[in-house]
Short mmCIF file of C-alpha atoms in Angstrom, two decimals:
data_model
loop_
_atom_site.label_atom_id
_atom_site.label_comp_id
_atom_site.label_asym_id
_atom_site.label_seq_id
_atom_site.Cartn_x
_atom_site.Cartn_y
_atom_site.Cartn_z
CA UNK P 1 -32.67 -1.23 31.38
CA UNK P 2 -34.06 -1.07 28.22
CA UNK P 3 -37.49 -1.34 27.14
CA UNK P 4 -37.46 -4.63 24.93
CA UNK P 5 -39.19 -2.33 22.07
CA UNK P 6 -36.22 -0.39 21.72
CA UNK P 7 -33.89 -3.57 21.43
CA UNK P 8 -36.17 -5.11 18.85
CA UNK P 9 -35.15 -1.45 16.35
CA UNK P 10 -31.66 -2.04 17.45
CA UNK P 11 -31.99 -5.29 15.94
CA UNK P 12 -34.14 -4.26 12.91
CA UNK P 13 -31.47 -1.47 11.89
CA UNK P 14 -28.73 -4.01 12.21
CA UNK P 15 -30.34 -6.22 10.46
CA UNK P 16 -30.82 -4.35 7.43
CA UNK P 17 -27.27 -3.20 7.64
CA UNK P 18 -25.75 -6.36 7.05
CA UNK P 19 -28.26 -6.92 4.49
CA UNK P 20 -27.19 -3.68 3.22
CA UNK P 21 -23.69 -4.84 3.27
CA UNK P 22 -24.50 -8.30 1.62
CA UNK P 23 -26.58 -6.55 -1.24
CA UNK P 24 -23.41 -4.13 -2.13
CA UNK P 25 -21.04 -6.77 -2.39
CA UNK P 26 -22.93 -8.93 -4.22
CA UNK P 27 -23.46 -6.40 -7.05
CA UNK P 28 -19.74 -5.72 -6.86
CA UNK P 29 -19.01 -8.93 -7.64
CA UNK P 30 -22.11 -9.57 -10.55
CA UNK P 31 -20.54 -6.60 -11.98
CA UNK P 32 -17.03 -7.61 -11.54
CA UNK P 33 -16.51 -4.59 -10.03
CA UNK P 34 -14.57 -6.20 -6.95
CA UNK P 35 -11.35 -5.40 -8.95
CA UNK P 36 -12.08 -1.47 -8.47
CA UNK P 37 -11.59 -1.70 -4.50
CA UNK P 38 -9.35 -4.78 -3.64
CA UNK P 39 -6.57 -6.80 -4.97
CA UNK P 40 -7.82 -10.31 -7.27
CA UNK P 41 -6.12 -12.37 -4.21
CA UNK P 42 -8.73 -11.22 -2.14
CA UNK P 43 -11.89 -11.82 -3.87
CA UNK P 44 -12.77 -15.11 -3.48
CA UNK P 45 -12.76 -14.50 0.31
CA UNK P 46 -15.07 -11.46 -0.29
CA UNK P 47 -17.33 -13.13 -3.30
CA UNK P 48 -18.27 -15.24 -0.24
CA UNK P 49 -18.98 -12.60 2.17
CA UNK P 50 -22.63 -11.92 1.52
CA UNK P 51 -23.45 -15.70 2.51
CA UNK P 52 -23.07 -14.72 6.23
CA UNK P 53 -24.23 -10.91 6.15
CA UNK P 54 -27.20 -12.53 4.87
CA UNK P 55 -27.35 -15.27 8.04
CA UNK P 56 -26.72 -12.48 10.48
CA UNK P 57 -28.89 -10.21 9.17
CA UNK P 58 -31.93 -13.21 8.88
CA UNK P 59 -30.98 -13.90 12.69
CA UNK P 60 -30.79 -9.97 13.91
CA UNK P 61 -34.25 -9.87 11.96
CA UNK P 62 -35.79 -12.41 13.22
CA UNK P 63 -35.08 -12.04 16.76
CA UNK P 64 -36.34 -7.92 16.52
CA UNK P 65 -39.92 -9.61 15.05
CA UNK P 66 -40.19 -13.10 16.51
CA UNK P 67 -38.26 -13.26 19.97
CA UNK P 68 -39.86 -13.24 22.90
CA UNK P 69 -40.26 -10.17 25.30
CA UNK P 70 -38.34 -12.94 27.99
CA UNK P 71 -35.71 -13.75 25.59
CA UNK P 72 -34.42 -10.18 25.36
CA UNK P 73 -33.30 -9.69 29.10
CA UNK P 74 -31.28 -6.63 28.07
CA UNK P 75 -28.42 -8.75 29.73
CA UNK P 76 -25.32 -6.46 28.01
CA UNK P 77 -24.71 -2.99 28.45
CA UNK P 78 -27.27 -0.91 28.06
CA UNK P 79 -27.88 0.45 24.63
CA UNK P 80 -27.47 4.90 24.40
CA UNK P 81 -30.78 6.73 25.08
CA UNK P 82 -29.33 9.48 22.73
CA UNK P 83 -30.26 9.64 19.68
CA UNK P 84 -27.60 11.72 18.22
CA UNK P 85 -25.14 8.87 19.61
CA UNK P 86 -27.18 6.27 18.15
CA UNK P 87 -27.79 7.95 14.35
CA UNK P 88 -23.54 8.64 14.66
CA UNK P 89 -22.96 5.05 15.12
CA UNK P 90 -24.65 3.54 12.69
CA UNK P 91 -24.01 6.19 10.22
CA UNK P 92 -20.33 5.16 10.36
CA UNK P 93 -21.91 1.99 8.31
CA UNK P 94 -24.51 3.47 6.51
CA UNK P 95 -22.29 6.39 4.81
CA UNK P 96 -20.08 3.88 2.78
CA UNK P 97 -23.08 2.19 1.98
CA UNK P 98 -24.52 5.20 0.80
CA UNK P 99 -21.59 6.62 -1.24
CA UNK P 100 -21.16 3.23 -2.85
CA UNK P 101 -25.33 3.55 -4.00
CA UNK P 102 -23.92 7.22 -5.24
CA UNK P 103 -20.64 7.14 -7.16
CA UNK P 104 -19.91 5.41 -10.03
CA UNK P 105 -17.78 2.03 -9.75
CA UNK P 106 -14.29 3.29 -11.70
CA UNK P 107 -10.67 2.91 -11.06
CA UNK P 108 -8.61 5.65 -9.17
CA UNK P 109 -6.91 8.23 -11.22
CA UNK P 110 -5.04 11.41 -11.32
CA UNK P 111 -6.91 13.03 -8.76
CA UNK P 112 -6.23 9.96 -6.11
CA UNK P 113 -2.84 10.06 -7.55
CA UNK P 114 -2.46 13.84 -6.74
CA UNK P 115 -3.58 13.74 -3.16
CA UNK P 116 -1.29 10.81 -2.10
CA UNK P 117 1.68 11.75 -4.18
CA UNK P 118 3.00 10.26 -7.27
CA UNK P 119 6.14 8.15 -6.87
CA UNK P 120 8.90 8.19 -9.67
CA UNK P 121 10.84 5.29 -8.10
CA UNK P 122 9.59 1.60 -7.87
CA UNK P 123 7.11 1.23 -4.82
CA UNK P 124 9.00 -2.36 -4.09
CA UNK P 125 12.23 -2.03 -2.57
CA UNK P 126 13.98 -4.21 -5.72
CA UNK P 127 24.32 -16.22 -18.79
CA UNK P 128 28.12 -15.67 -17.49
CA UNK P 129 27.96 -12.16 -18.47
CA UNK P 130 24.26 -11.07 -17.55
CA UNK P 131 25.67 -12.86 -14.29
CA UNK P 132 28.52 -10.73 -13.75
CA UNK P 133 26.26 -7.08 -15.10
CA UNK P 134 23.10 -8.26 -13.00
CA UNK P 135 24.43 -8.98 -9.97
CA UNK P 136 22.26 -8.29 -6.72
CA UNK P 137 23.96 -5.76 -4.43
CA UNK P 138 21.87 -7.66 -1.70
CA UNK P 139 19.67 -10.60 -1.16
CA UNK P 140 16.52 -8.55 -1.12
CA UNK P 141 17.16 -8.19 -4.28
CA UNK P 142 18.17 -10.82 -5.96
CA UNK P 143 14.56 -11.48 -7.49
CA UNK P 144 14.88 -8.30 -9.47
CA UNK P 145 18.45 -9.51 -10.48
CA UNK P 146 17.05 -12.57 -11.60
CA UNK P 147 14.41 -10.52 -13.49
CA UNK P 148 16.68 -8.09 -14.99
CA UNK P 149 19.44 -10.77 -16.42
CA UNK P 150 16.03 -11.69 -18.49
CA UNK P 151 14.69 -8.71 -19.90
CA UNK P 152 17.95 -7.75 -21.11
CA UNK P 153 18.36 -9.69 -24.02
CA UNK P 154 14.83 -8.77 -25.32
CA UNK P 155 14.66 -6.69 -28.57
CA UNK P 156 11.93 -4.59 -26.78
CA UNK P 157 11.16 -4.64 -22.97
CA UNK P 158 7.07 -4.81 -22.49
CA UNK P 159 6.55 -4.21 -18.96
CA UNK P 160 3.49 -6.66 -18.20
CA UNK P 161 0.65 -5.50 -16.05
CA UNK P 162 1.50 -9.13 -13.90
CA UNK P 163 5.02 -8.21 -12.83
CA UNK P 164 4.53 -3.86 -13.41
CA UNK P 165 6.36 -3.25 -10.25
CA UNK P 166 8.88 -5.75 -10.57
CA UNK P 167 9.92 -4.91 -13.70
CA UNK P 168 10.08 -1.07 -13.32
CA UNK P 169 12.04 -2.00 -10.17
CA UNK P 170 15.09 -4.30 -12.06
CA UNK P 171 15.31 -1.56 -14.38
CA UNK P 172 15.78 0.69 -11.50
CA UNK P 173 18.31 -1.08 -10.16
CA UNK P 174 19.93 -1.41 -12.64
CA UNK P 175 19.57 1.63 -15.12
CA UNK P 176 22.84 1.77 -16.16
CA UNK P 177 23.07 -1.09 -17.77
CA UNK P 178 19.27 -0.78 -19.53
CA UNK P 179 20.66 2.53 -20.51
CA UNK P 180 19.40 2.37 -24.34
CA UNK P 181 16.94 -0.17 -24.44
CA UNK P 182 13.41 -0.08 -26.14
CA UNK P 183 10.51 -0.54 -23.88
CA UNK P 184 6.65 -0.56 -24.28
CA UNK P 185 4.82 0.50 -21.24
CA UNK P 186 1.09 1.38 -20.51
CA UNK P 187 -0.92 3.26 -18.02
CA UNK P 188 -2.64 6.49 -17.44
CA UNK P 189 -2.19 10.10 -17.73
CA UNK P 190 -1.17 11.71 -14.03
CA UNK P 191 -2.45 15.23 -14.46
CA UNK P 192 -2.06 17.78 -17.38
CA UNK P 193 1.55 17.00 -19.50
CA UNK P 194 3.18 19.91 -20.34
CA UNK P 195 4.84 20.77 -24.08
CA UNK P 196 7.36 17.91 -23.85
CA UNK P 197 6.49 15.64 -20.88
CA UNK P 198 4.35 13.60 -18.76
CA UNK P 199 4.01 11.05 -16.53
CA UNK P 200 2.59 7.31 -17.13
CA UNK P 201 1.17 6.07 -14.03
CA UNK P 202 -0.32 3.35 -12.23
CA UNK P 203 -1.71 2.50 -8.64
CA UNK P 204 -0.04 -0.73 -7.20
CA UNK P 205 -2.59 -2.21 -4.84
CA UNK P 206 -1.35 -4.66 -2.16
CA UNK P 207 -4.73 -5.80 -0.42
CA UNK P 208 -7.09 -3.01 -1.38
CA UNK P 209 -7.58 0.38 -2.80
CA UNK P 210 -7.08 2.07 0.44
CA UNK P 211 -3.50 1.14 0.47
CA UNK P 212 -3.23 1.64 -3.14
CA UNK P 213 0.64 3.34 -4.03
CA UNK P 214 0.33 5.60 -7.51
CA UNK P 215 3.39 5.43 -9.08
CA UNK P 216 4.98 6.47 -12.61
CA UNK P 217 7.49 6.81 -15.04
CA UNK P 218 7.97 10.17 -16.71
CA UNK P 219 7.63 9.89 -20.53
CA UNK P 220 9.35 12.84 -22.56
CA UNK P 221 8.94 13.71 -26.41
CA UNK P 222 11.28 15.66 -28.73
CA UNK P 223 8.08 17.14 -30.83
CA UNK P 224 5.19 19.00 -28.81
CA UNK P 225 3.05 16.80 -27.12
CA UNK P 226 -0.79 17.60 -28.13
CA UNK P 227 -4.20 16.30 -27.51
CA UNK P 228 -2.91 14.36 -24.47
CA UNK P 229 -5.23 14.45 -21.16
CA UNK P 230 -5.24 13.73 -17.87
CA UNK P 231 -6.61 10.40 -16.98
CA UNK P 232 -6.37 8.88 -20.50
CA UNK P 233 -4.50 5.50 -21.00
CA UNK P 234 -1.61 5.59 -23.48
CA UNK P 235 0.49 2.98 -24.69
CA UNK P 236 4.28 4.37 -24.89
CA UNK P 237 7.46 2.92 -26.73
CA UNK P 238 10.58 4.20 -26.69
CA UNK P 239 14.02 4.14 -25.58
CA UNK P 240 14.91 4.01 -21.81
CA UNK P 241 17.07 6.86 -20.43
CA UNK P 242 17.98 7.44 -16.63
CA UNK P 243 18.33 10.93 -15.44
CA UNK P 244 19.22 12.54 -11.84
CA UNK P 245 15.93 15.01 -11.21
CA UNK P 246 15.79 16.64 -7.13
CA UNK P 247 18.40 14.20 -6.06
CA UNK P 248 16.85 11.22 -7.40
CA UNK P 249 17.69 8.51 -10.09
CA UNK P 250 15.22 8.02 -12.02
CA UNK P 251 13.92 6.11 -15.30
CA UNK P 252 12.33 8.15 -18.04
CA UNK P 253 11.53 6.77 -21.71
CA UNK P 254 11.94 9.07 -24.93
CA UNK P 255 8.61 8.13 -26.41
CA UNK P 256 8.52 6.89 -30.17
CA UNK P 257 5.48 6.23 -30.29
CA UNK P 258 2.20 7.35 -28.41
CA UNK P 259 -1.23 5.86 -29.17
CA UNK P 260 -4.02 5.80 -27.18
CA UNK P 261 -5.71 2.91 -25.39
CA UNK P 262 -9.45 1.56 -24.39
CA UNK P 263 -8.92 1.15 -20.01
CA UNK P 264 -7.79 -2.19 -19.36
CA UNK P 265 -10.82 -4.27 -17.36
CA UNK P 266 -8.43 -4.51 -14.53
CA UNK P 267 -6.64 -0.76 -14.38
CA UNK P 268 -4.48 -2.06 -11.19
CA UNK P 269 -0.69 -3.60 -10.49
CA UNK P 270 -0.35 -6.36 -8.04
CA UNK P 271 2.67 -6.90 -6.37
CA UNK P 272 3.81 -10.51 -7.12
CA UNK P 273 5.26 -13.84 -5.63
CA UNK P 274 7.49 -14.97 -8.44
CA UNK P 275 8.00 -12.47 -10.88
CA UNK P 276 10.90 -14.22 -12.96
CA UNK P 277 8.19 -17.45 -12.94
CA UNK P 278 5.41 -15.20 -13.95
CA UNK P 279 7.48 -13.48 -17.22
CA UNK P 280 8.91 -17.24 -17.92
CA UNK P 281 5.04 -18.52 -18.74
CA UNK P 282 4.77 -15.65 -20.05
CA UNK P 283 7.04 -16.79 -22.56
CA UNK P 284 5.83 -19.83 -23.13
CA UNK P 285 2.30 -17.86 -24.52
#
């Protein structure tokens, strides 16, 4: 059994935990920072979170300084009498804590993108004539059909941070017939380009940043590229051109033109629910 002392510092240190917990999300979101670690559909559930961190951690605290000796009857297992056990657990919490005290909010870049492997294909699985060229080879993928049949007539094709993925992924499917086409694209620099190439990437982020999927499309340029580094955010427009590289068919744009960009305030790519609804109203702008 345990002495009721030691149950009243179990409580304590839990109780500052969650308040620990409540503090860091609640300067996420004051900064709107919340974008940098999950995906927009899930912040309103997590703006809300510190509300009951803060109503556990008030009840943890006050039963460590108020409750009665009789109260605590040490009725669950007992609690570890090792200390090393003890400081492991509850450094499992107090290390994210810590690191998110210590590192600067900031978007994932080439370096995340490096460790888990950028992707050169779309992460989604994706009138009379643009019905008979755009025609879905499946019903998976008849939203990107859909998609596709309207981004073909447009003089240029901007690929909108909304619908990234899903655009990317109609031109995918069908590269042959996009074969030609301007586009305008933006994103960041995954590692060092060399003379001629490089590739534009993004992280598409389904619920949060831990199952965020880097992706890109690889940008070439007839002159020398210079004064291009890693991690900066370029704005590209050129002409789309899909090429066969280690088995693979894959989209690349001949850049035109390549200026550089401020980061956008929201650096991510959410998958979405209606993508041809989402570039309609776009339309209507």
């Amino acid at each position: 059994m345990n002495h009721p002392r030691v149950i009243r510092a179990h409580y304590f240190a839990r109780s500052l935990i969650l308040l620990g917990f409540a503090l860091f999300i609640a300067h996420l979101s004051k900064a709107g920072a919340l974008k940098y670690y999950i995906a927009p559909s899930m912040e309103p559930y997590i703006r809300y979170c510190p509300i009951a961190l803060v109503l556990m951690a008030v009840s943890l605290a006050y039963q460590a300084l108020f409750q009665k000796a009789a109260v605590l009857c040490d009725c669950e297992r007992p609690l570890s009498a090792s200390s090393w056990k003890n400081a492991a657990v509850y450094g499992l919490f107090l290390l994210p804590l810590l690191l998110g005290a210590l590192l600067p909010d900031q978007a994932l870049g080439s370096s995340a993108a490096a460790k888990r492997g950028m992707s050169l294909t779309s992460p989604l699985s994706a009138a009379e004539q643009l019905e008979a060229t755009f025609k879905a080879p499946d019903p998976y993928n008849a939203e990107f059909a859909e998609l596709a049949k309207r981004l073909y007539p447009e003089e240029i094709i901007e690929i909108r941070p909304e619908i990234f993925s899903e655009t990317v992924g109609a031109i995918e499917l069908f590269q042959d017939q996009f074969r030609g086409k301007k586009i305008k694209l933006s994103g960041f620099v995954y590692q060092a380009p060399n003379a001629h190439e490089f590739i534009l990437g993004r992280f598409l982020v389904m619920c949060c940043t831990a199952d965020a999927a880097p992706f890109g499309v690889v940008v070439t340029s007839a002159e020398p590229l210079r004064n291009i580094r890693a991690d900066a955010w370029l704005e590209v427009e050129g002409t789309i051109e899909p090429q066969i590289r280690q088995g693979k068919n894959i989209i690349t744009v001949a850049a035109e033109q390549v200026k550089e960009i401020p980061r956008p305030d929201t650096p991510y790519v959410y998958p979405s629910g209606d993508s041809v609804k989402v570039w309609e109203s776009g339309q209507d702008e």
